PDB file of C-alpha atoms in Angstrom:
ATOM      1  CA  MET M  30      12.256  -5.740  -5.033  1.00  0.00           C
ATOM      2  CA  GLU M  31       9.449  -7.647  -3.331  1.00  0.00           C
ATOM      3  CA  ILE M  32       8.313  -8.698   0.122  1.00  0.00           C
ATOM      4  CA  ILE M  33       7.130 -12.251   0.754  1.00  0.00           C
ATOM      5  CA  THR M  34       5.046 -13.262   3.773  1.00  0.00           C
ATOM      6  CA  GLU M  35       3.273 -16.492   4.670  1.00  0.00           C
ATOM      7  CA  ARG M  36       0.318 -15.768   2.354  1.00  0.00           C
ATOM      8  CA  LEU M  37       1.208 -12.600   0.492  1.00  0.00           C
ATOM      9  CA  LEU M  38       3.514 -11.136  -2.078  1.00  0.00           C
ATOM     10  CA  LEU M  39       4.014  -7.345  -1.936  1.00  0.00           C
ATOM     11  CA  VAL M  40       5.377  -5.856  -5.147  1.00  0.00           C
ATOM     12  CA  PRO M  41       5.980  -2.197  -6.029  1.00  0.00           C
ATOM     13  CA  CYS M  42       4.266  -0.998  -9.207  1.00  0.00           C
ATOM     14  CA  SER M  43       6.709  -0.127 -11.956  1.00  0.00           C
ATOM     15  CA  LEU M  44       6.231   2.828 -14.291  1.00  0.00           C
ATOM     16  CA  ASP M  45       5.152   0.442 -17.075  1.00  0.00           C
ATOM     17  CA  LEU M  46       2.567  -1.231 -14.856  1.00  0.00           C
ATOM     18  CA  ILE M  47       1.119   2.079 -13.670  1.00  0.00           C
ATOM     19  CA  LYS M  48       0.879   3.316 -17.263  1.00  0.00           C
ATOM     20  CA  SER M  49      -0.821   0.064 -18.283  1.00  0.00           C
ATOM     21  CA  LEU M  50      -3.329   0.388 -15.430  1.00  0.00           C
ATOM     22  CA  ALA M  51      -4.101   3.949 -16.436  1.00  0.00           C
ATOM     23  CA  ILE M  52      -4.211   3.511 -20.206  1.00  0.00           C
ATOM     24  CA  TYR M  53      -4.444  -0.160 -21.225  1.00  0.00           C
ATOM     25  CA  ARG M  54      -6.313  -1.838 -18.370  1.00  0.00           C
ATOM     26  CA  LYS M  55      -8.301  -4.306 -20.535  1.00  0.00           C
ATOM     27  CA  GLU M  56      -5.160  -5.485 -22.317  1.00  0.00           C
ATOM     28  CA  LEU M  57      -3.288  -5.755 -19.017  1.00  0.00           C
ATOM     29  CA  GLU M  58      -6.091  -7.907 -17.560  1.00  0.00           C
ATOM     30  CA  LYS M  59      -5.841 -10.283 -20.541  1.00  0.00           C
ATOM     31  CA  ARG M  60      -2.045 -10.649 -20.413  1.00  0.00           C
ATOM     32  CA  SER M  61      -1.323 -10.567 -16.684  1.00  0.00           C
ATOM     33  CA  PRO M  62      -0.484 -13.840 -14.927  1.00  0.00           C
ATOM     34  CA  ILE M  63      -1.936 -12.184 -11.800  1.00  0.00           C
ATOM     35  CA  LYS M  64      -5.726 -11.759 -11.653  1.00  0.00           C
ATOM     36  CA  ILE M  65      -6.707  -8.087 -11.412  1.00  0.00           C
ATOM     37  CA  PRO M  66     -10.092  -7.646  -9.708  1.00  0.00           C
ATOM     38  CA  SER M  67     -12.585  -5.171 -11.156  1.00  0.00           C
ATOM     39  CA  ASP M  68     -12.582  -3.082  -7.958  1.00  0.00           C
ATOM     40  CA  TRP M  69      -8.796  -2.632  -7.952  1.00  0.00           C
ATOM     41  CA  PRO M  70      -7.319  -0.123  -7.923  1.00  0.00           C
ATOM     42  CA  SER M  71      -9.706   1.911  -5.797  1.00  0.00           C
ATOM     43  CA  THR M  72     -11.104   5.159  -7.192  1.00  0.00           C
ATOM     44  CA  ASP M  73      -8.752   7.082  -4.862  1.00  0.00           C
ATOM     45  CA  LEU M  74      -5.760   5.263  -6.289  1.00  0.00           C
ATOM     46  CA  ILE M  75      -6.946   5.641  -9.889  1.00  0.00           C
ATOM     47  CA  GLY M  76      -6.955   9.394  -9.336  1.00  0.00           C
ATOM     48  CA  MET M  77      -3.326   9.213  -8.168  1.00  0.00           C
ATOM     49  CA  LEU M  78      -1.993   7.241 -11.159  1.00  0.00           C
ATOM     50  CA  PRO M  79      -1.085  10.314 -13.298  1.00  0.00           C
ATOM     51  CA  TYR M  80       0.760  11.788 -10.305  1.00  0.00           C
ATOM     52  CA  TYR M  81       2.815   8.610  -9.802  1.00  0.00           C
ATOM     53  CA  ILE M  82       3.524   8.323 -13.521  1.00  0.00           C
ATOM     54  CA  GLU M  83       4.956  11.846 -13.452  1.00  0.00           C
ATOM     55  CA  LYS M  84       6.959  11.189 -10.273  1.00  0.00           C
ATOM     56  CA  LEU M  85       8.533   8.002 -11.678  1.00  0.00           C
ATOM     57  CA  GLU M  86       9.289   9.639 -15.027  1.00  0.00           C
ATOM     58  CA  CYS M  87      11.072  12.519 -13.269  1.00  0.00           C
ATOM     59  CA  ASP M  88      12.929  10.541 -10.595  1.00  0.00           C
ATOM     60  CA  LYS M  89      13.783   6.835 -10.906  1.00  0.00           C
ATOM     61  CA  GLU M  90      14.532   6.765  -7.158  1.00  0.00           C
ATOM     62  CA  GLU M  91      10.796   7.158  -6.487  1.00  0.00           C
ATOM     63  CA  PHE M  92      10.392   3.482  -7.460  1.00  0.00           C
ATOM     64  CA  GLY M  93       9.360   1.615  -4.322  1.00  0.00           C
ATOM     65  CA  TRP M  94       7.987   4.764  -2.674  1.00  0.00           C
ATOM     66  CA  GLY M  95       4.645   4.827  -4.443  1.00  0.00           C
ATOM     67  CA  ILE M  96       2.141   2.046  -5.018  1.00  0.00           C
ATOM     68  CA  TRP M  97       2.676  -1.558  -3.924  1.00  0.00           C
ATOM     69  CA  MET M  98       0.317  -4.361  -4.902  1.00  0.00           C
ATOM     70  CA  ILE M  99      -0.830  -6.822  -2.253  1.00  0.00           C
ATOM     71  CA  ILE M 100      -1.078 -10.212  -3.980  1.00  0.00           C
ATOM     72  CA  LEU M 101      -2.667 -13.296  -2.420  1.00  0.00           C
ATOM     73  CA  TYR M 102       0.109 -15.665  -3.413  1.00  0.00           C
ATOM     74  CA  GLU M 103      -1.745 -19.007  -3.666  1.00  0.00           C
ATOM     75  CA  GLU M 104      -4.563 -17.543  -5.748  1.00  0.00           C
ATOM     76  CA  LYS M 105      -2.268 -15.284  -7.802  1.00  0.00           C
ATOM     77  CA  ARG M 106      -4.607 -12.318  -7.528  1.00  0.00           C
ATOM     78  CA  ILE M 107      -4.317  -8.724  -6.409  1.00  0.00           C
ATOM     79  CA  ILE M 108      -6.302  -8.070  -3.247  1.00  0.00           C
ATOM     80  CA  GLY M 109      -5.252  -4.518  -2.441  1.00  0.00           C
ATOM     81  CA  ASP M 110      -2.457  -2.005  -2.236  1.00  0.00           C
ATOM     82  CA  ILE M 111      -0.223  -0.019   0.041  1.00  0.00           C
ATOM     83  CA  MET M 112       0.546   3.475  -1.169  1.00  0.00           C
ATOM     84  CA  MET M 113       3.396   5.648   0.061  1.00  0.00           C
ATOM     85  CA  ARG M 114       3.350   9.392  -0.422  1.00  0.00           C
ATOM     86  CA  GLY M 115       6.819   9.494  -1.891  1.00  0.00           C
ATOM     87  CA  LYS M 116      10.377   8.984  -0.724  1.00  0.00           C
ATOM     88  CA  PRO M 117      11.018   9.387   2.998  1.00  0.00           C
ATOM     89  CA  VAL M 118      11.833  12.849   4.274  1.00  0.00           C
ATOM     90  CA  GLU M 119      14.206  12.908   7.268  1.00  0.00           C
ATOM     91  CA  GLY M 120      13.443   9.249   8.061  1.00  0.00           C
ATOM     92  CA  VAL M 121       9.655   9.696   7.923  1.00  0.00           C
ATOM     93  CA  VAL M 122       7.360   7.840   5.514  1.00  0.00           C
ATOM     94  CA  GLU M 123       3.584   8.130   5.085  1.00  0.00           C
ATOM     95  CA  PHE M 124       1.384   5.357   3.773  1.00  0.00           C
ATOM     96  CA  THR M 125      -2.232   4.351   3.238  1.00  0.00           C
ATOM     97  CA  HIS M 126      -3.651   0.932   2.481  1.00  0.00           C
ATOM     98  CA  HIS M 127      -6.687  -0.482   0.738  1.00  0.00           C
ATOM     99  CA  LEU M 128      -8.086  -3.995   0.352  1.00  0.00           C
ATOM    100  CA  ILE M 129     -10.681  -4.970  -2.216  1.00  0.00           C
ATOM    101  CA  GLN M 130     -14.176  -5.157  -0.786  1.00  0.00           C
ATOM    102  CA  GLU M 131     -14.482  -8.951  -0.731  1.00  0.00           C
ATOM    103  CA  ILE M 132     -11.481  -9.312   1.607  1.00  0.00           C
ATOM    104  CA  GLN M 133     -12.866  -9.120   5.126  1.00  0.00           C
ATOM    105  CA  ASP M 134     -10.046 -11.007   6.847  1.00  0.00           C
ATOM    106  CA  GLU M 135      -8.309  -8.467   9.105  1.00  0.00           C
ATOM    107  CA  SER M 136      -5.324 -10.788   9.452  1.00  0.00           C
ATOM    108  CA  ILE M 137      -4.463 -10.261   5.765  1.00  0.00           C
ATOM    109  CA  ALA M 138      -4.280  -6.483   6.191  1.00  0.00           C
ATOM    110  CA  PHE M 139      -2.229  -6.984   9.369  1.00  0.00           C
ATOM    111  CA  GLU M 140       0.174  -9.350   7.574  1.00  0.00           C
ATOM    112  CA  ALA M 141       0.660  -6.955   4.655  1.00  0.00           C
ATOM    113  CA  ILE M 142       1.175  -3.799   6.701  1.00  0.00           C
ATOM    114  CA  GLU M 143       3.356  -5.495   9.305  1.00  0.00           C
ATOM    115  CA  ALA M 144       5.629  -6.760   6.494  1.00  0.00           C
ATOM    116  CA  MET M 145       5.744  -3.288   4.958  1.00  0.00           C
ATOM    117  CA  ILE M 146       6.585  -1.699   8.337  1.00  0.00           C
ATOM    118  CA  ASP M 147       9.370  -4.279   8.843  1.00  0.00           C
ATOM    119  CA  TRP M 148      10.718  -3.391   5.383  1.00  0.00           C
ATOM    120  CA  PHE M 149      10.580   0.322   6.209  1.00  0.00           C
ATOM    121  CA  ILE M 150      12.536  -0.169   9.427  1.00  0.00           C
ATOM    122  CA  GLU M 151      14.997  -2.922   8.463  1.00  0.00           C
ATOM    123  CA  ALA M 152      15.743  -2.257   4.808  1.00  0.00           C
ATOM    124  CA  GLN M 153      15.181   1.480   4.619  1.00  0.00           C
ATOM    125  CA  SER M 154      16.133   2.761   8.107  1.00  0.00           C
ATOM    126  CA  ILE M 155      12.836   4.602   8.540  1.00  0.00           C
ATOM    127  CA  LYS M 156      12.410   6.190  11.972  1.00  0.00           C
ATOM    128  CA  SER M 157       8.737   7.261  11.840  1.00  0.00           C
ATOM    129  CA  ILE M 158       5.782   5.806   9.973  1.00  0.00           C
ATOM    130  CA  LEU M 159       2.607   7.839   9.539  1.00  0.00           C
ATOM    131  CA  THR M 160      -0.895   7.007   8.341  1.00  0.00           C
ATOM    132  CA  GLU M 161      -4.471   8.118   8.770  1.00  0.00           C
ATOM    133  CA  CYS M 162      -7.930   6.615   8.834  1.00  0.00           C
ATOM    134  CA  ASN M 163     -11.527   7.696   9.147  1.00  0.00           C
ATOM    135  CA  SER M 164     -12.547   8.164  12.786  1.00  0.00           C
ATOM    136  CA  ASN M 165     -15.482   5.764  12.387  1.00  0.00           C
ATOM    137  CA  ASP M 166     -13.466   2.994  10.677  1.00  0.00           C
ATOM    138  CA  GLU M 167     -13.342   0.544  13.595  1.00  0.00           C
ATOM    139  CA  GLN M 168     -11.555  -2.129  11.555  1.00  0.00           C
ATOM    140  CA  SER M 169      -8.672   0.208  10.628  1.00  0.00           C
ATOM    141  CA  ILE M 170      -8.456   1.557  14.177  1.00  0.00           C
ATOM    142  CA  ARG M 171      -8.124  -1.994  15.593  1.00  0.00           C
ATOM    143  CA  LEU M 172      -5.561  -2.853  12.919  1.00  0.00           C
ATOM    144  CA  LEU M 173      -3.391   0.214  13.553  1.00  0.00           C
ATOM    145  CA  GLU M 174      -3.529  -0.307  17.327  1.00  0.00           C
ATOM    146  CA  ARG M 175      -2.567  -3.959  16.870  1.00  0.00           C
ATOM    147  CA  LEU M 176       0.409  -2.852  14.764  1.00  0.00           C
ATOM    148  CA  GLY M 177       1.582  -0.718  17.697  1.00  0.00           C
ATOM    149  CA  MET M 178       0.733   2.604  16.090  1.00  0.00           C
ATOM    150  CA  LYS M 179      -0.431   5.466  18.310  1.00  0.00           C
ATOM    151  CA  CYS M 180      -3.211   7.880  17.459  1.00  0.00           C
ATOM    152  CA  THR M 181      -1.669  11.340  17.718  1.00  0.00           C
ATOM    153  CA  LEU M 182      -4.405  13.617  16.401  1.00  0.00           C
ATOM    154  CA  LYS M 183      -8.114  13.695  15.677  1.00  0.00           C
ATOM    155  CA  ASP M 184      -9.013  16.273  13.045  1.00  0.00           C
ATOM    156  CA  GLY M 185     -12.668  16.212  12.099  1.00  0.00           C
ATOM    157  CA  ALA M 186     -13.447  12.836  10.562  1.00  0.00           C
ATOM    158  CA  PHE M 187      -9.798  11.714  10.472  1.00  0.00           C
ATOM    159  CA  LEU M 188      -7.434  10.091  12.951  1.00  0.00           C
ATOM    160  CA  TYR M 189      -3.696  10.449  12.424  1.00  0.00           C
ATOM    161  CA  TRP M 190      -1.379   7.639  13.522  1.00  0.00           C
ATOM    162  CA  GLU M 191       2.359   7.298  14.112  1.00  0.00           C
ATOM    163  CA  LEU M 192       4.851   4.573  14.837  1.00  0.00           C
ATOM    164  CA  HIS M 193       8.337   5.591  15.931  1.00  0.00           C
ATOM    165  CA  HIS M 194      11.366   3.342  15.763  1.00  0.00           C
ATOM    166  CA  ALA M 195      14.557   4.122  17.615  1.00  0.00           C
ATOM    167  CA  ALA M 196      17.646   3.178  15.632  1.00  0.00           C
TER     168      ALA M 196
END
């Protein structure tokens, strides 16, 4: 299972890969044909690794509904991730995304998330896609608006976004 775009390869993290990231990172960096930057995964994602290990060990169908790597294909290096909060519930999926700090090109984030949204809708029959961002994150706000998402709620420092797709 993978998604290929013009510049990117999106690949879900397997149980073995997540365990290697959590436990054997140095060895994984040496052996991986894909360059793993020092600032990936983010500290938020690192904190979630034990949770995803447990989810995948308990339910094989969770594969594909957790962490996906965003790989810059030509350079064969990880540049970020898209993280789902588990299998869809009643046609609704939630996700967050993160790019490594050196990637400032908004078009890369757009390309990755647009491909993921297309996969949600076409391959998985998802009806609603949810995400959130910080209310002062202008780059994410522009990106989510450009993707056609609508801000549905402001709660303190967070904005909540939705995209609905009619079947």
